[in-house]
Amino acid sequence: MKGGELLLEELRKEIKLAIGCTEPAAIALAVAYAIAALGAPPHEIKVVLDPQTYRNALAVGLPYTSLKGPAMSAALGAFLSPQKELLLFADLDPRDAVKAEELFRSGRARAFFDSSLQDLYIEAQVRNNVHRARACIRHYHTNLVALEGPCLNHHNLKPVNWPEPPKSIWENTTFTELFHLASQLDPGKLTFLQEAAKTNLAIARHGLRKGSGLGTGRCLPHIARQIAAAGRHDFNWAGVCLAAQAVACAAVDARMSGVPLPVATLGGSGNQGITSLLPVWLVAKGLKVKQDKAAQSLALSAAVTLWAKNKLGRLSRICASAFAGSWGIAAASLWLLGSDSTPVTRTLCNLAGSLSGIICDGAKPSCSLKVMVGVETGLKTALLTLQGLTASPSGLIAETVDQTLDNVASLARVGMAGADQVLLACSAAGP
């Protein structure tokens, strides 16, 4: 299989529809699998999580309930089927949400984190008075690696995916190779990315109308007049930048508040799917490029975002929506303006000097503020590079973009290893 085909396959695999934040949805999914294996309503639910999954489920909104947290996510899973994977909240009946609240308040749905777990890990244990069942999801939000219970054969249930993550195209691909591959993909095979952008635009419109969550997107002024460019020469960058921020933030606002509308996720993150696709979609529309080129720009943004995210980690201690998303936005925007990989690599190094300090302190309504910063910085840093601004190698910024990303990844994975405990302690302390 050629490199372009491998990249296309990876993009298709990493774009998934989800309703709600992916960590609560994955917790509910694991519980739903375990209960299907149990074959009866559970008397008790227990979930064991890695610290970062636990953190990301603490404060984010859930559909049809004002309650939050990993234990409440687990309680919702008791009333859902695993068949729809990360879209399972679509089937949630508001009356069942009330029952889930009762299950949660009774103390029969509990959640814990294990500090020794370093990758995405969700283990759901359920029992009734007679039997027990267990389901385990690892590495990816839908990657069921273990399933035990008395009704496996009856429901034809079995683990379906990889006990260890498979090697991917991101492992040994340099940025220059990736840029070339992504910008040469057949546009006729990229309609799924255009559909993903449209899906995310729909929830953005909801956020703009309703002022969901924190309301960041709705607070950014007067979107309708922001994309007024008549052509390339009077292209309104300030307007497009503000519009891109508003639309991306509005989608994140709605998603983080639990609005039950689908989002096209990227690399397991809905906010990443929003950040890497919607701003680029607006830039392409503002520049009035052909549909084929717009589709290729989405592929480039998604590929660069995933390339960076793979190094940072599936659940990173650095905000990947702001950091990796800004890399995708900048790369695709410069490509739309006619740049080759050289100014793009300089831009990404510049971004490493500004956005690598944005910490992920859990999924929650204020994520839209980080997305706002990432979108604006990605677009404006791209323009600064075109004006000749280049940060010299120092600190995290190295001679090449590949080395620079390795430095940021080392900071996230090694240098910030103690951050999980501190952040969880802050969350436990409450307001």
GROMACS .gro file of C-alpha atoms in nm:
model
  431
    1MET     CA    1   0.000   0.000   0.000
    2LYS     CA    2   0.139   0.341  -0.099
    3GLY     CA    3   0.196   0.624   0.148
    4GLY     CA    4  -0.099   0.829   0.027
    5GLU     CA    5  -0.334   0.533   0.062
    6LEU     CA    6  -0.202   0.463   0.412
    7LEU     CA    7  -0.261   0.826   0.509
    8LEU     CA    8  -0.612   0.818   0.367
    9GLU     CA    9  -0.688   0.498   0.557
   10GLU     CA   10  -0.556   0.653   0.879
   11LEU     CA   11  -0.766   0.968   0.832
   12ARG     CA   12  -1.079   0.760   0.779
   13LYS     CA   13  -1.002   0.558   1.092
   14GLU     CA   14  -0.944   0.868   1.304
   15ILE     CA   15  -1.260   1.056   1.200
   16LYS     CA   16  -1.550   0.922   1.407
   17LEU     CA   17  -1.886   1.068   1.498
   18ALA     CA   18  -1.958   1.114   1.867
   19ILE     CA   19  -2.224   1.275   2.082
   20GLY     CA   20  -2.091   1.445   2.391
   21CYS     CA   21  -1.734   1.447   2.515
   22THR     CA   22  -1.552   1.130   2.408
   23GLU     CA   23  -1.426   1.032   2.755
   24PRO     CA   24  -1.774   1.020   2.920
   25ALA     CA   25  -1.907   0.850   2.606
   26ALA     CA   26  -1.631   0.587   2.621
   27ILE     CA   27  -1.700   0.529   2.992
   28ALA     CA   28  -2.069   0.479   2.917
   29LEU     CA   29  -1.974   0.251   2.626
   30ALA     CA   30  -1.760   0.026   2.847
   31VAL     CA   31  -2.045   0.000   3.098
   32ALA     CA   32  -2.293  -0.079   2.821
   33TYR     CA   33  -2.066  -0.359   2.695
   34ALA     CA   34  -2.028  -0.503   3.045
   35ILE     CA   35  -2.404  -0.498   3.110
   36ALA     CA   36  -2.470  -0.668   2.775
   37ALA     CA   37  -2.225  -0.939   2.884
   38LEU     CA   38  -2.400  -0.961   3.223
   39GLY     CA   39  -2.735  -1.006   3.051
   40ALA     CA   40  -2.938  -0.834   3.325
   41PRO     CA   41  -2.969  -0.496   3.498
   42PRO     CA   42  -2.675  -0.445   3.735
   43HIS     CA   43  -2.697  -0.393   4.107
   44GLU     CA   44  -2.361  -0.217   4.112
   45ILE     CA   45  -2.129  -0.049   3.859
   46LYS     CA   46  -1.761   0.026   3.914
   47VAL     CA   47  -1.526   0.186   3.662
   48VAL     CA   48  -1.147   0.208   3.689
   49LEU     CA   49  -0.982   0.473   3.474
   50ASP     CA   50  -0.644   0.617   3.389
   51PRO     CA   51  -0.595   0.962   3.549
   52GLN     CA   52  -0.636   1.158   3.226
   53THR     CA   53  -0.963   0.992   3.128
   54TYR     CA   54  -1.090   1.050   3.481
   55ARG     CA   55  -0.982   1.416   3.462
   56ASN     CA   56  -1.152   1.470   3.125
   57ALA     CA   57  -1.482   1.330   3.252
   58LEU     CA   58  -1.499   1.536   3.572
   59ALA     CA   59  -1.650   1.868   3.466
   60VAL     CA   60  -1.788   1.829   3.115
   61GLY     CA   61  -2.163   1.842   3.048
   62LEU     CA   62  -2.366   1.528   2.982
   63PRO     CA   63  -2.687   1.496   2.777
   64TYR     CA   64  -3.023   1.533   2.956
   65THR     CA   65  -2.877   1.585   3.304
   66SER     CA   66  -2.717   1.862   3.505
   67LEU     CA   67  -2.500   1.608   3.689
   68LYS     CA   68  -2.141   1.553   3.579
   69GLY     CA   69  -1.847   1.325   3.637
   70PRO     CA   70  -1.717   0.978   3.550
   71ALA     CA   71  -1.954   0.799   3.789
   72MET     CA   72  -2.255   0.972   3.632
   73SER     CA   73  -2.123   0.882   3.287
   74ALA     CA   74  -2.108   0.520   3.403
   75ALA     CA   75  -2.464   0.540   3.535
   76LEU     CA   76  -2.588   0.663   3.197
   77GLY     CA   77  -2.421   0.364   3.032
   78ALA     CA   78  -2.651   0.133   3.227
   79PHE     CA   79  -2.939   0.243   3.003
   80LEU     CA   80  -2.767   0.233   2.665
   81SER     CA   81  -2.665  -0.017   2.398
   82PRO     CA   82  -2.301  -0.042   2.287
   83GLN     CA   83  -2.394  -0.086   1.921
   84LYS     CA   84  -2.359   0.283   1.833
   85GLU     CA   85  -2.022   0.318   2.004
   86LEU     CA   86  -1.948   0.690   2.065
   87LEU     CA   87  -2.292   0.786   1.934
   88LEU     CA   88  -2.464   0.586   2.209
   89PHE     CA   89  -2.590   0.901   2.387
   90ALA     CA   90  -2.815   0.955   2.082
   91ASP     CA   91  -3.040   0.680   2.219
   92LEU     CA   92  -3.061   0.822   2.571
   93ASP     CA   93  -3.421   0.873   2.681
   94PRO     CA   94  -3.458   1.170   2.920
   95ARG     CA   95  -3.657   0.939   3.150
   96ASP     CA   96  -3.361   0.700   3.161
   97ALA     CA   97  -3.135   0.994   3.244
   98VAL     CA   98  -3.349   1.048   3.555
   99LYS     CA   99  -3.309   0.679   3.645
  100ALA     CA  100  -2.933   0.713   3.593
  101GLU     CA  101  -2.929   1.007   3.833
  102GLU     CA  102  -3.101   0.787   4.093
  103LEU     CA  103  -2.845   0.511   4.033
  104PHE     CA  104  -2.564   0.763   4.077
  105ARG     CA  105  -2.709   0.921   4.392
  106SER     CA  106  -2.760   0.579   4.550
  107GLY     CA  107  -2.384   0.520   4.533
  108ARG     CA  108  -2.425   0.212   4.313
  109ALA     CA  109  -2.228   0.370   4.026
  110ARG     CA  110  -1.873   0.456   4.129
  111ALA     CA  111  -1.557   0.567   3.949
  112PHE     CA  112  -1.190   0.553   4.048
  113PHE     CA  113  -0.858   0.630   3.884
  114ASP     CA  114  -0.538   0.427   3.903
  115SER     CA  115  -0.225   0.645   3.894
  116SER     CA  116  -0.019   0.360   3.751
  117LEU     CA  117  -0.216   0.365   3.424
  118GLN     CA  118  -0.046   0.586   3.165
  119ASP     CA  119  -0.258   0.539   2.854
  120LEU     CA  120  -0.630   0.552   2.786
  121TYR     CA  121  -0.780   0.280   3.005
  122ILE     CA  122  -1.145   0.221   3.097
  123GLU     CA  123  -1.247  -0.092   3.286
  124ALA     CA  124  -1.614  -0.139   3.371
  125GLN     CA  125  -1.709  -0.398   3.634
  126VAL     CA  126  -2.078  -0.474   3.689
  127ARG     CA  127  -2.261  -0.728   3.904
  128ASN     CA  128  -2.603  -0.837   4.016
  129ASN     CA  129  -2.688  -1.080   4.294
  130VAL     CA  130  -2.575  -1.380   4.087
  131HIS     CA  131  -2.319  -1.287   3.822
  132ARG     CA  132  -2.039  -1.047   3.739
  133ALA     CA  133  -1.919  -0.905   3.407
  134ARG     CA  134  -1.630  -0.692   3.291
  135ALA     CA  135  -1.541  -0.485   2.986
  136CYS     CA  136  -1.213  -0.307   2.914
  137ILE     CA  137  -1.139  -0.035   2.656
  138ARG     CA  138  -0.776   0.062   2.593
  139HIS     CA  139  -0.566   0.298   2.379
  140TYR     CA  140  -0.859   0.419   2.165
  141HIS     CA  141  -1.204   0.526   2.280
  142THR     CA  142  -1.383   0.235   2.109
  143ASN     CA  143  -1.107  -0.026   2.132
  144LEU     CA  144  -1.265  -0.310   2.331
  145VAL     CA  145  -0.981  -0.540   2.440
  146ALA     CA  146  -1.151  -0.757   2.703
  147LEU     CA  147  -1.507  -0.871   2.771
  148GLU     CA  148  -1.616  -1.125   3.031
  149GLY     CA  149  -1.958  -1.233   3.149
  150PRO     CA  150  -2.223  -1.506   3.142
  151CYS     CA  151  -2.401  -1.388   2.825
  152LEU     CA  152  -2.117  -1.349   2.575
  153ASN     CA  153  -2.234  -1.633   2.351
  154HIS     CA  154  -2.600  -1.535   2.375
  155HIS     CA  155  -2.529  -1.184   2.243
  156ASN     CA  156  -2.238  -1.287   2.017
  157LEU     CA  157  -2.017  -1.047   2.208
  158LYS     CA  158  -1.639  -1.054   2.192
  159PRO     CA  159  -1.343  -0.817   2.210
  160VAL     CA  160  -1.298  -0.670   1.865
  161ASN     CA  161  -0.974  -0.475   1.847
  162TRP     CA  162  -0.608  -0.451   1.946
  163PRO     CA  163  -0.470  -0.532   2.292
  164GLU     CA  164  -0.178  -0.306   2.198
  165PRO     CA  165  -0.200  -0.007   1.961
  166PRO     CA  166  -0.092  -0.094   1.607
  167LYS     CA  167   0.188   0.091   1.433
  168SER     CA  168   0.057   0.384   1.233
  169ILE     CA  169   0.180   0.605   0.954
  170TRP     CA  170   0.267   0.873   1.211
  171GLU     CA  171   0.542   0.666   1.371
  172ASN     CA  172   0.824   0.722   1.121
  173THR     CA  173   0.696   0.996   0.892
  174THR     CA  174   0.879   1.328   0.882
  175PHE     CA  175   0.685   1.651   0.849
  176THR     CA  176   0.811   1.712   0.495
  177GLU     CA  177   0.695   1.365   0.389
  178LEU     CA  178   0.359   1.417   0.557
  179PHE     CA  179   0.309   1.758   0.395
  180HIS     CA  180   0.379   1.614   0.051
  181LEU     CA  181   0.150   1.313   0.101
  182ALA     CA  182  -0.142   1.512   0.242
  183SER     CA  183  -0.131   1.787  -0.018
  184GLN     CA  184  -0.132   1.530  -0.300
  185LEU     CA  185  -0.431   1.322  -0.187
  186ASP     CA  186  -0.704   1.259  -0.443
  187PRO     CA  187  -0.978   1.516  -0.364
  188GLY     CA  188  -1.242   1.275  -0.489
  189LYS     CA  189  -1.164   1.050  -0.192
  190LEU     CA  190  -1.192   1.328   0.068
  191THR     CA  191  -1.567   1.389   0.076
  192PHE     CA  192  -1.581   1.232   0.423
  193LEU     CA  193  -1.376   1.526   0.553
  194GLN     CA  194  -1.612   1.777   0.396
  195GLU     CA  195  -1.903   1.595   0.559
  196ALA     CA  196  -1.716   1.603   0.890
  197ALA     CA  197  -1.674   1.980   0.861
  198LYS     CA  198  -2.046   2.020   0.785
  199THR     CA  199  -2.135   1.807   1.088
  200ASN     CA  200  -1.923   2.028   1.311
  201LEU     CA  201  -2.065   2.342   1.154
  202ALA     CA  202  -2.415   2.229   1.254
  203ILE     CA  203  -2.329   2.212   1.624
  204ALA     CA  204  -2.144   2.544   1.589
  205ARG     CA  205  -2.463   2.705   1.462
  206HIS     CA  206  -2.647   2.567   1.762
  207GLY     CA  207  -2.386   2.720   1.991
  208LEU     CA  208  -2.408   3.055   1.814
  209ARG     CA  209  -2.788   3.061   1.841
  210LYS     CA  210  -2.818   2.937   2.198
  211GLY     CA  211  -2.502   3.065   2.361
  212SER     CA  212  -2.442   2.717   2.501
  213GLY     CA  213  -2.190   2.647   2.775
  214LEU     CA  214  -1.954   2.934   2.843
  215GLY     CA  215  -2.090   3.122   2.540
  216THR     CA  216  -1.747   3.218   2.406
  217GLY     CA  217  -1.848   3.176   2.043
  218ARG     CA  218  -2.161   3.385   2.076
  219CYS     CA  219  -1.973   3.663   2.252
  220LEU     CA  220  -1.736   3.711   1.959
  221PRO     CA  221  -1.900   3.985   1.749
  222HIS     CA  222  -2.133   3.971   1.447
  223ILE     CA  223  -2.033   3.666   1.250
  224ALA     CA  224  -2.248   3.735   0.944
  225ARG     CA  225  -2.030   4.023   0.822
  226GLN     CA  226  -1.694   3.865   0.896
  227ILE     CA  227  -1.642   3.684   0.566
  228ALA     CA  228  -1.697   3.969   0.322
  229ALA     CA  229  -1.407   3.910   0.087
  230ALA     CA  230  -1.491   3.955  -0.280
  231GLY     CA  231  -1.174   3.779  -0.386
  232ARG     CA  232  -0.815   3.706  -0.304
  233HIS     CA  233  -0.694   4.067  -0.308
  234ASP     CA  234  -0.947   4.209  -0.063
  235PHE     CA  235  -0.955   3.902   0.154
  236ASN     CA  236  -1.045   4.009   0.507
  237TRP     CA  237  -0.805   3.814   0.729
  238ALA     CA  238  -0.915   3.988   1.048
  239GLY     CA  239  -1.276   3.903   0.974
  240VAL     CA  240  -1.204   3.542   0.885
  241CYS     CA  241  -0.989   3.500   1.195
  242LEU     CA  242  -1.270   3.626   1.418
  243ALA     CA  243  -1.527   3.416   1.233
  244ALA     CA  244  -1.309   3.105   1.264
  245GLN     CA  245  -1.269   3.165   1.636
  246ALA     CA  246  -1.640   3.224   1.687
  247VAL     CA  247  -1.755   2.918   1.493
  248ALA     CA  248  -1.500   2.683   1.650
  249CYS     CA  249  -1.567   2.818   2.000
  250ALA     CA  250  -1.944   2.795   1.956
  251ALA     CA  251  -1.915   2.429   1.856
  252VAL     CA  252  -1.694   2.358   2.159
  253ASP     CA  253  -1.933   2.555   2.383
  254ALA     CA  254  -2.224   2.336   2.272
  255ARG     CA  255  -2.030   2.011   2.294
  256MET     CA  256  -1.882   2.080   2.637
  257SER     CA  257  -2.226   2.168   2.777
  258GLY     CA  258  -2.370   1.829   2.673
  259VAL     CA  259  -2.575   1.933   2.369
  260PRO     CA  260  -2.687   1.599   2.214
  261LEU     CA  261  -2.573   1.673   1.858
  262PRO     CA  262  -2.308   1.472   1.671
  263VAL     CA  263  -1.952   1.595   1.627
  264ALA     CA  264  -1.689   1.457   1.391
  265THR     CA  265  -1.402   1.370   1.623
  266LEU     CA  266  -1.037   1.354   1.519
  267GLY     CA  267  -0.791   1.132   1.702
  268GLY     CA  268  -1.048   1.057   1.971
  269SER     CA  269  -1.127   1.424   2.041
  270GLY     CA  270  -1.432   1.619   1.930
  271ASN     CA  271  -1.267   1.950   2.015
  272GLN     CA  272  -0.975   1.852   1.794
  273GLY     CA  273  -1.210   1.766   1.510
  274ILE     CA  274  -1.376   2.105   1.549
  275THR     CA  275  -1.050   2.301   1.577
  276SER     CA  276  -0.866   2.136   1.290
  277LEU     CA  277  -1.155   2.141   1.040
  278LEU     CA  278  -1.385   2.441   1.089
  279PRO     CA  279  -1.129   2.727   1.074
  280VAL     CA  280  -0.967   2.578   0.762
  281TRP     CA  281  -1.310   2.533   0.604
  282LEU     CA  282  -1.379   2.905   0.661
  283VAL     CA  283  -1.039   3.011   0.525
  284ALA     CA  284  -1.099   2.803   0.211
  285LYS     CA  285  -1.444   2.957   0.165
  286GLY     CA  286  -1.306   3.307   0.223
  287LEU     CA  287  -1.038   3.252  -0.040
  288LYS     CA  288  -1.305   3.112  -0.273
  289VAL     CA  289  -1.093   2.813  -0.371
  290LYS     CA  290  -1.242   2.521  -0.560
  291GLN     CA  291  -1.405   2.237  -0.367
  292ASP     CA  292  -1.121   1.999  -0.451
  293LYS     CA  293  -0.861   2.231  -0.300
  294ALA     CA  294  -1.080   2.295   0.005
  295ALA     CA  295  -1.105   1.919   0.060
  296GLN     CA  296  -0.728   1.879   0.032
  297SER     CA  297  -0.676   2.160   0.284
  298LEU     CA  298  -0.899   1.974   0.533
  299ALA     CA  299  -0.692   1.659   0.479
  300LEU     CA  300  -0.369   1.850   0.536
  301SER     CA  301  -0.497   2.010   0.855
  302ALA     CA  302  -0.626   1.678   0.989
  303ALA     CA  303  -0.304   1.497   0.899
  304VAL     CA  304  -0.078   1.756   1.063
  305THR     CA  305  -0.299   1.764   1.373
  306LEU     CA  306  -0.285   1.385   1.403
  307TRP     CA  307   0.090   1.381   1.342
  308ALA     CA  308   0.143   1.622   1.631
  309LYS     CA  309  -0.114   1.447   1.852
  310ASN     CA  310   0.052   1.110   1.802
  311LYS     CA  311   0.373   1.248   1.952
  312LEU     CA  312   0.199   1.428   2.240
  313GLY     CA  313  -0.008   1.124   2.340
  314ARG     CA  314  -0.369   1.021   2.298
  315LEU     CA  315  -0.464   1.204   2.618
  316SER     CA  316  -0.200   1.473   2.649
  317ARG     CA  317  -0.111   1.697   2.941
  318ILE     CA  318  -0.074   1.978   2.687
  319CYS     CA  319  -0.401   2.097   2.532
  320ALA     CA  320  -0.386   1.919   2.196
  321SER     CA  321  -0.691   2.101   2.061
  322ALA     CA  322  -0.507   2.433   2.093
  323PHE     CA  323  -0.153   2.310   2.019
  324ALA     CA  324  -0.194   2.035   1.757
  325GLY     CA  325  -0.506   2.202   1.617
  326SER     CA  326  -0.319   2.528   1.561
  327TRP     CA  327  -0.050   2.336   1.371
  328GLY     CA  328  -0.311   2.190   1.138
  329ILE     CA  329  -0.478   2.528   1.087
  330ALA     CA  330  -0.150   2.705   1.011
  331ALA     CA  331  -0.022   2.438   0.772
  332ALA     CA  332  -0.346   2.422   0.574
  333SER     CA  333  -0.392   2.800   0.561
  334LEU     CA  334  -0.040   2.857   0.430
  335TRP     CA  335  -0.088   2.582   0.173
  336LEU     CA  336  -0.411   2.750   0.056
  337LEU     CA  337  -0.209   3.070   0.013
  338GLY     CA  338   0.041   2.887  -0.208
  339SER     CA  339   0.320   2.807   0.038
  340ASP     CA  340   0.532   2.495   0.023
  341SER     CA  341   0.655   2.307   0.329
  342THR     CA  342   0.942   2.547   0.414
  343PRO     CA  343   0.740   2.841   0.554
  344VAL     CA  344   0.503   2.592   0.712
  345THR     CA  345   0.783   2.431   0.914
  346ARG     CA  346   0.897   2.775   1.034
  347THR     CA  347   0.542   2.857   1.138
  348LEU     CA  348   0.502   2.536   1.336
  349CYS     CA  349   0.826   2.603   1.521
  350ASN     CA  350   0.702   2.955   1.599
  351LEU     CA  351   0.379   2.805   1.734
  352ALA     CA  352   0.576   2.570   1.958
  353GLY     CA  353   0.727   2.878   2.115
  354SER     CA  354   0.387   3.023   2.202
  355LEU     CA  355   0.130   2.749   2.262
  356SER     CA  356   0.324   2.463   2.421
  357GLY     CA  357   0.246   2.597   2.768
  358ILE     CA  358  -0.132   2.555   2.741
  359ILE     CA  359  -0.214   2.279   2.989
  360CYS     CA  360  -0.508   2.041   2.961
  361ASP     CA  361  -0.685   2.059   3.296
  362GLY     CA  362  -0.981   1.849   3.186
  363ALA     CA  363  -1.273   1.872   2.946
  364LYS     CA  364  -1.513   2.147   3.052
  365PRO     CA  365  -1.692   2.459   2.922
  366SER     CA  366  -1.381   2.679   2.941
  367CYS     CA  367  -1.213   2.461   2.675
  368SER     CA  368  -1.361   2.708   2.427
  369LEU     CA  369  -1.125   2.976   2.561
  370LYS     CA  370  -0.823   2.758   2.479
  371VAL     CA  371  -0.963   2.684   2.135
  372MET     CA  372  -1.011   3.059   2.080
  373VAL     CA  373  -0.641   3.115   2.153
  374GLY     CA  374  -0.531   2.820   1.937
  375VAL     CA  375  -0.733   2.927   1.632
  376GLU     CA  376  -0.623   3.290   1.648
  377THR     CA  377  -0.258   3.207   1.713
  378GLY     CA  378  -0.249   2.947   1.435
  379LEU     CA  379  -0.384   3.190   1.176
  380LYS     CA  380  -0.188   3.497   1.287
  381THR     CA  381   0.140   3.310   1.326
  382ALA     CA  382   0.102   3.185   0.969
  383LEU     CA  383   0.074   3.545   0.849
  384LEU     CA  384   0.369   3.654   1.062
  385THR     CA  385   0.583   3.387   0.897
  386LEU     CA  386   0.489   3.522   0.555
  387GLN     CA  387   0.621   3.858   0.678
  388GLY     CA  388   0.956   3.695   0.754
  389LEU     CA  389   0.920   3.640   1.129
  390THR     CA  390   1.110   3.329   1.237
  391ALA     CA  391   1.203   3.238   1.593
  392SER     CA  392   1.563   3.121   1.629
  393PRO     CA  393   1.630   2.777   1.779
  394SER     CA  394   1.626   2.795   2.158
  395GLY     CA  395   1.431   2.635   2.439
  396LEU     CA  396   1.174   2.399   2.288
  397ILE     CA  397   1.235   2.531   1.936
  398ALA     CA  398   1.495   2.318   1.758
  399GLU     CA  399   1.659   2.328   1.414
  400THR     CA  400   1.378   2.125   1.255
  401VAL     CA  401   1.006   2.096   1.312
  402ASP     CA  402   1.045   1.723   1.379
  403GLN     CA  403   1.296   1.788   1.658
  404THR     CA  404   1.080   2.070   1.792
  405LEU     CA  405   0.780   1.841   1.820
  406ASP     CA  406   0.995   1.577   1.991
  407ASN     CA  407   1.094   1.840   2.248
  408VAL     CA  408   0.733   1.939   2.316
  409ALA     CA  409   0.633   1.573   2.339
  410SER     CA  410   0.913   1.508   2.588
  411LEU     CA  411   0.789   1.798   2.798
  412ALA     CA  412   0.433   1.660   2.790
  413ARG     CA  413   0.516   1.295   2.852
  414VAL     CA  414   0.818   1.317   3.084
  415GLY     CA  415   0.852   1.668   3.217
  416MET     CA  416   0.485   1.697   3.315
  417ALA     CA  417   0.448   1.345   3.456
  418GLY     CA  418   0.343   1.479   3.795
  419ALA     CA  419   0.081   1.713   3.653
  420ASP     CA  420  -0.202   1.457   3.665
  421GLN     CA  421  -0.192   1.427   4.043
  422VAL     CA  422  -0.177   1.804   4.093
  423LEU     CA  423  -0.464   1.870   3.851
  424LEU     CA  424  -0.681   1.599   4.005
  425ALA     CA  425  -0.610   1.736   4.352
  426CYS     CA  426  -0.716   2.083   4.233
  427SER     CA  427  -1.035   1.936   4.085
  428ALA     CA  428  -1.108   1.742   4.404
  429ALA     CA  429  -1.070   2.061   4.608
  430GLY     CA  430  -1.362   2.208   4.415
  431PRO     CA  431  -1.458   2.573   4.373
   0.00000   0.00000   0.00000
